[in-house]
PDB file of C-alpha atoms in Angstrom:
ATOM      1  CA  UNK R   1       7.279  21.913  34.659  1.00 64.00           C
ATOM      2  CA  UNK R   2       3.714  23.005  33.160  1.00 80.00           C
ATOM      3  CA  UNK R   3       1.919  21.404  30.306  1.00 83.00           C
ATOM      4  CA  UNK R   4       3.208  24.153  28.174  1.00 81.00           C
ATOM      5  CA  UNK R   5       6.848  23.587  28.680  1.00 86.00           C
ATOM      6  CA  UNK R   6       6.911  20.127  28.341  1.00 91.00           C
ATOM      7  CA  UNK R   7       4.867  20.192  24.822  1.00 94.00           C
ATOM      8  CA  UNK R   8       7.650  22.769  24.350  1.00 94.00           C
ATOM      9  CA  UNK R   9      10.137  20.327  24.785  1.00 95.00           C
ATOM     10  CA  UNK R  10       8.958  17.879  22.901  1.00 96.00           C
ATOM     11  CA  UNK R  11       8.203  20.244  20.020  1.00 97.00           C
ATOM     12  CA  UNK R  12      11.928  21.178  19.931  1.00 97.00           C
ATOM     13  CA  UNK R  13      12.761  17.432  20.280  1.00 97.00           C
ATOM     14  CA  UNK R  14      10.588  16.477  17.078  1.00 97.00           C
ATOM     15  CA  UNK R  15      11.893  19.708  15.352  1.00 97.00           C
ATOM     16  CA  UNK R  16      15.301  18.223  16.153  1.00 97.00           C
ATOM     17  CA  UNK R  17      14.603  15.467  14.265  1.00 97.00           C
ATOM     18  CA  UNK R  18      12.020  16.403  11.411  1.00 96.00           C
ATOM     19  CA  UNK R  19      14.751  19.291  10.279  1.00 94.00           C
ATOM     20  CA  UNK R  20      18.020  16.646  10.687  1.00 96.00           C
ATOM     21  CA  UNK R  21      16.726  13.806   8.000  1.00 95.00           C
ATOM     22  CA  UNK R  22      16.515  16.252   5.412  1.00 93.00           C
ATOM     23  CA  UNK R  23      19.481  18.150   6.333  1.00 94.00           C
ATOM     24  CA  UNK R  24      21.713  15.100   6.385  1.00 94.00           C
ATOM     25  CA  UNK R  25      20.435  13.847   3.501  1.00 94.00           C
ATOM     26  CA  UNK R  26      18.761  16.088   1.191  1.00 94.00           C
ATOM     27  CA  UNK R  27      22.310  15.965  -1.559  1.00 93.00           C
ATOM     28  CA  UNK R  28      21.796  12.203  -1.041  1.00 94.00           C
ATOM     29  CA  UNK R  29      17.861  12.330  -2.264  1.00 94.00           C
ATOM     30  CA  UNK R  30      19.394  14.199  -5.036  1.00 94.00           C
ATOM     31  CA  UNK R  31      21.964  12.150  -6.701  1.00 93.00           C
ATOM     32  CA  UNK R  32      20.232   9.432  -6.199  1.00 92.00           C
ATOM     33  CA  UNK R  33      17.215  10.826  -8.451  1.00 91.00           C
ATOM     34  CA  UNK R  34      17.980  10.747 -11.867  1.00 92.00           C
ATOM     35  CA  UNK R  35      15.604  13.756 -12.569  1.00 93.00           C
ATOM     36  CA  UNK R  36      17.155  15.461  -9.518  1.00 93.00           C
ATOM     37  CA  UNK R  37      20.783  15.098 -10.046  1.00 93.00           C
ATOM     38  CA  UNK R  38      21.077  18.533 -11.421  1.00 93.00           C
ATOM     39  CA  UNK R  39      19.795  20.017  -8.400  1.00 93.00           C
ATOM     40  CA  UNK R  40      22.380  18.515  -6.204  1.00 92.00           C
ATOM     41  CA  UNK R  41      24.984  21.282  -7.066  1.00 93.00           C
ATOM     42  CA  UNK R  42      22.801  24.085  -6.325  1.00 95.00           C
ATOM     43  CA  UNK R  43      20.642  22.516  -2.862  1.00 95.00           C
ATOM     44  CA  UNK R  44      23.197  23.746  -0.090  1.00 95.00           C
ATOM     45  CA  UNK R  45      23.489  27.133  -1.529  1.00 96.00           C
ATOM     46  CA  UNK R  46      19.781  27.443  -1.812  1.00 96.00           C
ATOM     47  CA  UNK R  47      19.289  26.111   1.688  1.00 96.00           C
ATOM     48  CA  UNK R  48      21.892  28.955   3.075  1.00 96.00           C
ATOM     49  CA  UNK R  49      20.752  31.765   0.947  1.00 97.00           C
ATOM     50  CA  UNK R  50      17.003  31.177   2.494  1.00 97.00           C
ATOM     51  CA  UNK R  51      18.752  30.675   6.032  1.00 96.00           C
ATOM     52  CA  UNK R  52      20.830  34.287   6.237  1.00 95.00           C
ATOM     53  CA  UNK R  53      17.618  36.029   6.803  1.00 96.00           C
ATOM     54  CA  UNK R  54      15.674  33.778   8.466  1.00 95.00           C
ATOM     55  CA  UNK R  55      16.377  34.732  12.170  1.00 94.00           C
ATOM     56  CA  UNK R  56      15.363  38.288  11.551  1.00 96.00           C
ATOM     57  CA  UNK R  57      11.738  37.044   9.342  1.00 97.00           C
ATOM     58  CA  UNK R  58      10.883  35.363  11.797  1.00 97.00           C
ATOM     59  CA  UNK R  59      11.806  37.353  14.807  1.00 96.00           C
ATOM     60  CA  UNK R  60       9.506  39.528  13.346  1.00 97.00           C
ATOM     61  CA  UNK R  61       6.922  37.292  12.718  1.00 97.00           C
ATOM     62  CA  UNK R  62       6.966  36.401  16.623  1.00 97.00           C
ATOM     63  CA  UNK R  63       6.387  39.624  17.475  1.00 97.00           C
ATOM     64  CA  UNK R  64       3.170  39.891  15.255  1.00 97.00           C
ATOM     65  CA  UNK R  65       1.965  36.383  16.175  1.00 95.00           C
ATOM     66  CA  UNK R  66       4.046  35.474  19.410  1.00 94.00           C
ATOM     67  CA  UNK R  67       6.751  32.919  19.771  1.00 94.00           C
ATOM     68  CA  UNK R  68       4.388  30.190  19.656  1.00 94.00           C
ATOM     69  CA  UNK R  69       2.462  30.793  16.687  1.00 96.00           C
ATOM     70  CA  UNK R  70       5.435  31.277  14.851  1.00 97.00           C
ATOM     71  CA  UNK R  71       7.276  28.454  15.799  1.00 97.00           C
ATOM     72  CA  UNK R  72       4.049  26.325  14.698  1.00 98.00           C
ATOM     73  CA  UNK R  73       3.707  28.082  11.507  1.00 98.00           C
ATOM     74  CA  UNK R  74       7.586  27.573  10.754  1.00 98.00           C
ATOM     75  CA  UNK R  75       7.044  23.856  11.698  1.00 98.00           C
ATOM     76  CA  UNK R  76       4.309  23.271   8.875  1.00 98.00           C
ATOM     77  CA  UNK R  77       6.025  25.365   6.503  1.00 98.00           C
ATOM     78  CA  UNK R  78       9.106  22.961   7.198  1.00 98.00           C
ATOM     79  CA  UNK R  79       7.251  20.287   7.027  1.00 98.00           C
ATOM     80  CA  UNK R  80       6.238  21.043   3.433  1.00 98.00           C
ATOM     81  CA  UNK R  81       9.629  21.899   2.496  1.00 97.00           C
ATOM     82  CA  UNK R  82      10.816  18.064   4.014  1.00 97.00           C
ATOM     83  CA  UNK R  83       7.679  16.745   2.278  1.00 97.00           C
ATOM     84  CA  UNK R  84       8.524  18.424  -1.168  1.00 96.00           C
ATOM     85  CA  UNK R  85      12.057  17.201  -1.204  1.00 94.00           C
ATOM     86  CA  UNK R  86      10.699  13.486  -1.970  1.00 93.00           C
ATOM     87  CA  UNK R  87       7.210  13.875  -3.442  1.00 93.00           C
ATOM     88  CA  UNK R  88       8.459  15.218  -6.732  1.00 88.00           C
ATOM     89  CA  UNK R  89      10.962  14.606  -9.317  1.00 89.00           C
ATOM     90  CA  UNK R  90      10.575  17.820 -10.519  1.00 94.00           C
ATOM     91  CA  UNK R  91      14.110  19.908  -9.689  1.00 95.00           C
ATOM     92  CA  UNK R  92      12.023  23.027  -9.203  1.00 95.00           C
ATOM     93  CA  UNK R  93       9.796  21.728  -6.510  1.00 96.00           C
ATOM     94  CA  UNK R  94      12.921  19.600  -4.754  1.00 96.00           C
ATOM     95  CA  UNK R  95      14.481  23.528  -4.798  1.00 96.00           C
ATOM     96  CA  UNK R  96      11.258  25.060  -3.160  1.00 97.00           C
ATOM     97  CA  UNK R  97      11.608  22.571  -0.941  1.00 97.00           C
ATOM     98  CA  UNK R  98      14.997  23.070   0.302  1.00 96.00           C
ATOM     99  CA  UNK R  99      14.373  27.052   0.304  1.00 97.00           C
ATOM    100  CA  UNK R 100      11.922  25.998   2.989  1.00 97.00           C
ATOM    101  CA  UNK R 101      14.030  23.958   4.868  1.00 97.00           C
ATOM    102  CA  UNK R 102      16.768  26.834   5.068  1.00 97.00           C
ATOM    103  CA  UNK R 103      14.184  29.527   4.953  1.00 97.00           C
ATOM    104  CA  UNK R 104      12.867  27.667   8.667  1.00 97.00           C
ATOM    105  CA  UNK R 105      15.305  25.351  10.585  1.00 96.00           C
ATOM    106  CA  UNK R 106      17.248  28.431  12.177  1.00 96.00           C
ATOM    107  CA  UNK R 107      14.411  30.709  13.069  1.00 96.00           C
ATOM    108  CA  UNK R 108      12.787  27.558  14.921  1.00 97.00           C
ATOM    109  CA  UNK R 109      15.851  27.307  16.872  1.00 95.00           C
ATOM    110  CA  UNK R 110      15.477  30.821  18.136  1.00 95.00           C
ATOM    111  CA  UNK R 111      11.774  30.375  18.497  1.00 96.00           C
ATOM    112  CA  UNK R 112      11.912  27.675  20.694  1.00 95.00           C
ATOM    113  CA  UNK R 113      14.739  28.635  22.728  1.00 94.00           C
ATOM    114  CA  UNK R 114      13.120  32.256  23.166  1.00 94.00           C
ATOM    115  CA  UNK R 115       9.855  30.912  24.127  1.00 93.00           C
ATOM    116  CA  UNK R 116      11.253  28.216  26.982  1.00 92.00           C
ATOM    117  CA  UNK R 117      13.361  31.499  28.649  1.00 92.00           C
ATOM    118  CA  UNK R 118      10.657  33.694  28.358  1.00 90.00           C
ATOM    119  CA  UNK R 119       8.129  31.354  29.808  1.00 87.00           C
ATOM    120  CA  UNK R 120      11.161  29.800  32.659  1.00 88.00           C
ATOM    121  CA  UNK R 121      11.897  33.853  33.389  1.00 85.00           C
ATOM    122  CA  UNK R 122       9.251  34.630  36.103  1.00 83.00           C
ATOM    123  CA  UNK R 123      11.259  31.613  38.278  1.00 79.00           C
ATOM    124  CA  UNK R 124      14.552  32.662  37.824  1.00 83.00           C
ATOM    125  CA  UNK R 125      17.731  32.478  36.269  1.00 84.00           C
ATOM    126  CA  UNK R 126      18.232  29.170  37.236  1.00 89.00           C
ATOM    127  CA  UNK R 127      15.282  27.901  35.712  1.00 85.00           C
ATOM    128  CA  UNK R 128      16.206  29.766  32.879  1.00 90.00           C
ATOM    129  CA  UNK R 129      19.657  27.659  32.155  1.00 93.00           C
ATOM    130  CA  UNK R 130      18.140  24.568  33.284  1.00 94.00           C
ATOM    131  CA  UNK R 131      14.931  25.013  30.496  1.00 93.00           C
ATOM    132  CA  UNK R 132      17.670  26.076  27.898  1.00 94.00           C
ATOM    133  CA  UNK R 133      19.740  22.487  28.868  1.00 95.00           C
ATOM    134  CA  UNK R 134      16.730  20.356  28.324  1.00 95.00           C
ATOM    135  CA  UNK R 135      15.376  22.288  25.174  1.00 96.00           C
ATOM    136  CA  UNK R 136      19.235  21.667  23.944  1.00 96.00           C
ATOM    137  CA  UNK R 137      18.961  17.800  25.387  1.00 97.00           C
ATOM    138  CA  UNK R 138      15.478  17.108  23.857  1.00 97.00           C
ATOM    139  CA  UNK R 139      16.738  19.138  20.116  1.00 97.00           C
ATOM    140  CA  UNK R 140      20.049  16.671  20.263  1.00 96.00           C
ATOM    141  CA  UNK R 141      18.082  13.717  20.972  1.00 97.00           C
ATOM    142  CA  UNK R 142      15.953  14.169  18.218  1.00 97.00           C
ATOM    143  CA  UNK R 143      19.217  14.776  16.198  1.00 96.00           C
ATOM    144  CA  UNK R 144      20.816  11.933  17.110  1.00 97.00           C
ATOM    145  CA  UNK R 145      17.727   9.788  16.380  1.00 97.00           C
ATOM    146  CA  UNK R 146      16.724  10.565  12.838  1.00 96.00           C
ATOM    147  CA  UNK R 147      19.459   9.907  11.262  1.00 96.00           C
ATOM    148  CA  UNK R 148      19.500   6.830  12.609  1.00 97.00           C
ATOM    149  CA  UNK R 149      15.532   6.122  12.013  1.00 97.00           C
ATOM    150  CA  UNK R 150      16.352   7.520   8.465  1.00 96.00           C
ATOM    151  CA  UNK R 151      18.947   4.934   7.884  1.00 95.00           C
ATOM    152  CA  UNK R 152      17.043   2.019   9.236  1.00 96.00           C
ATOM    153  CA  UNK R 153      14.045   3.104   6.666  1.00 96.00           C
ATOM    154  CA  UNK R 154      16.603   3.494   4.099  1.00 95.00           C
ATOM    155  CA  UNK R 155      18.088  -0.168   4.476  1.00 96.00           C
ATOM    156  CA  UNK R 156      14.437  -1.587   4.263  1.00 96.00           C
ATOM    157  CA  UNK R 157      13.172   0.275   1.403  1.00 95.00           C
ATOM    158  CA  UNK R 158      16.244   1.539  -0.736  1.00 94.00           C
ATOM    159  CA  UNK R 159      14.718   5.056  -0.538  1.00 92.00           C
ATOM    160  CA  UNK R 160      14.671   8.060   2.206  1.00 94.00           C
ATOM    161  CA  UNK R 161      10.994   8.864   1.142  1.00 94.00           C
ATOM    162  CA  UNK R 162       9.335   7.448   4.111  1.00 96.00           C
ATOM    163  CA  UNK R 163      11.824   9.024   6.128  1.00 96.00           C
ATOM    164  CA  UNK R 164      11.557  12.263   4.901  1.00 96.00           C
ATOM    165  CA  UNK R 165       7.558  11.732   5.404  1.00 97.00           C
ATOM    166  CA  UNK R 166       8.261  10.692   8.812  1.00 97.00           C
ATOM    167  CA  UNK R 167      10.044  13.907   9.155  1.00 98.00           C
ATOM    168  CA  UNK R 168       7.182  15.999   8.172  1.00 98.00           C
ATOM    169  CA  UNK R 169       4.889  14.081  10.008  1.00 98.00           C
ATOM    170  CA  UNK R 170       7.104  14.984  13.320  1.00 98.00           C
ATOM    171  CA  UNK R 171       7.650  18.477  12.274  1.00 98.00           C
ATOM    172  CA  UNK R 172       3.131  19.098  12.435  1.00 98.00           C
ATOM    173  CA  UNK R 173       3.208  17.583  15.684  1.00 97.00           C
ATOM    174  CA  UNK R 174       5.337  19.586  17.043  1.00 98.00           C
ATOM    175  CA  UNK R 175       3.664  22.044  15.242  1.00 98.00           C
ATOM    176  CA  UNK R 176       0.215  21.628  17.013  1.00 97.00           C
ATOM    177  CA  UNK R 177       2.081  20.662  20.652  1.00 96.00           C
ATOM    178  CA  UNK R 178       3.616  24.078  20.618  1.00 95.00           C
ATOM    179  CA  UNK R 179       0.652  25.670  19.480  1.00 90.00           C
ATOM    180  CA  UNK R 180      -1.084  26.786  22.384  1.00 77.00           C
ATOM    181  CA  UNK R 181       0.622  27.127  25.330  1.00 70.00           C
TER     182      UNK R 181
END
């Protein structure tokens, strides 16, 4: 596997889990905000009304920019979104950030699985499913563990802000390892 693949993967792993502590918990950062508790009833169909286009935004972003540069400037756009969700107790800017965060998650998805065929096509089909199975492993892992990390922040401060930082933090690495290929 090339250098470019395998800061692929890890890009898709950290997506997995920059995108998964917000979306697991973003209604929870809201009730338990005073200041955001109106919010809570309106977050999930924000994040879905930014996601039904996404795919299609930035499909044709990638084609301006390329898979990579897309998927990068997705990631930090995320990232922001994550970021906003705790900075603020201002319902407007907790909103703006879970636009982001629906506006993004999907089109990465696509990104990154588009980029890993397109770069595993020239040795075969083979390749092709076995780049697709570890892009899927390394996304579930990433799943799977921030939650978890989330929760174990959560128990020791009473708050998901660090993790949600955390999760921004992961979402510009991956970011600048997918960057260049």
């Amino acid at each position: 596997m090339t250098g470019g693949l395998l800061r692929l993967v890890g890009a898709y792993g950290l997506f997995g889990f920059g995108y998964v502590i917000t979306a697991t918990f973003v209604s929870v950062i809201a009730r338990a905000e005073p200041a955001l508790q109106s919010s809570e009833k309106l977050v999930w169909l924000i994040v879905g009304l930014s996601a039904a286009p996404s795919i299609y935004v930035w499909n044709k972003v990638a084609a301006r920019t390329g898979a990579r540069k897309a998927f990068a400037l997705a990631c930090v756009l995320e990232s922001a979104g994550v970021a906003l969700t705790v900075v603020s107790q201002q319902p407007v800017l907790f909103l703006l950030g879970a636009m982001l965060l629906g506006g993004t998650f999907m089109g990465i998805t696509a990104l990154g699985l588009m980029e890993g065929r397109r770069q595993a096509q020239k040795h075969g089909q083979t390749a092709v499913r076995r780049m697709l199975a570890i892009l899927t492993a390394s996304f579930g892992a990433g799943q799977v563990a921030g939650p978890w990390f989330a929760g174990q922040l959560h128990a020791m401060t009473g708050s998901f802000n660090s993790a949600s930082l955390a999760a921004a933090a992961a979402l510009l690495i991956a970011a600048v390892l997918v960057v260049r290929e």
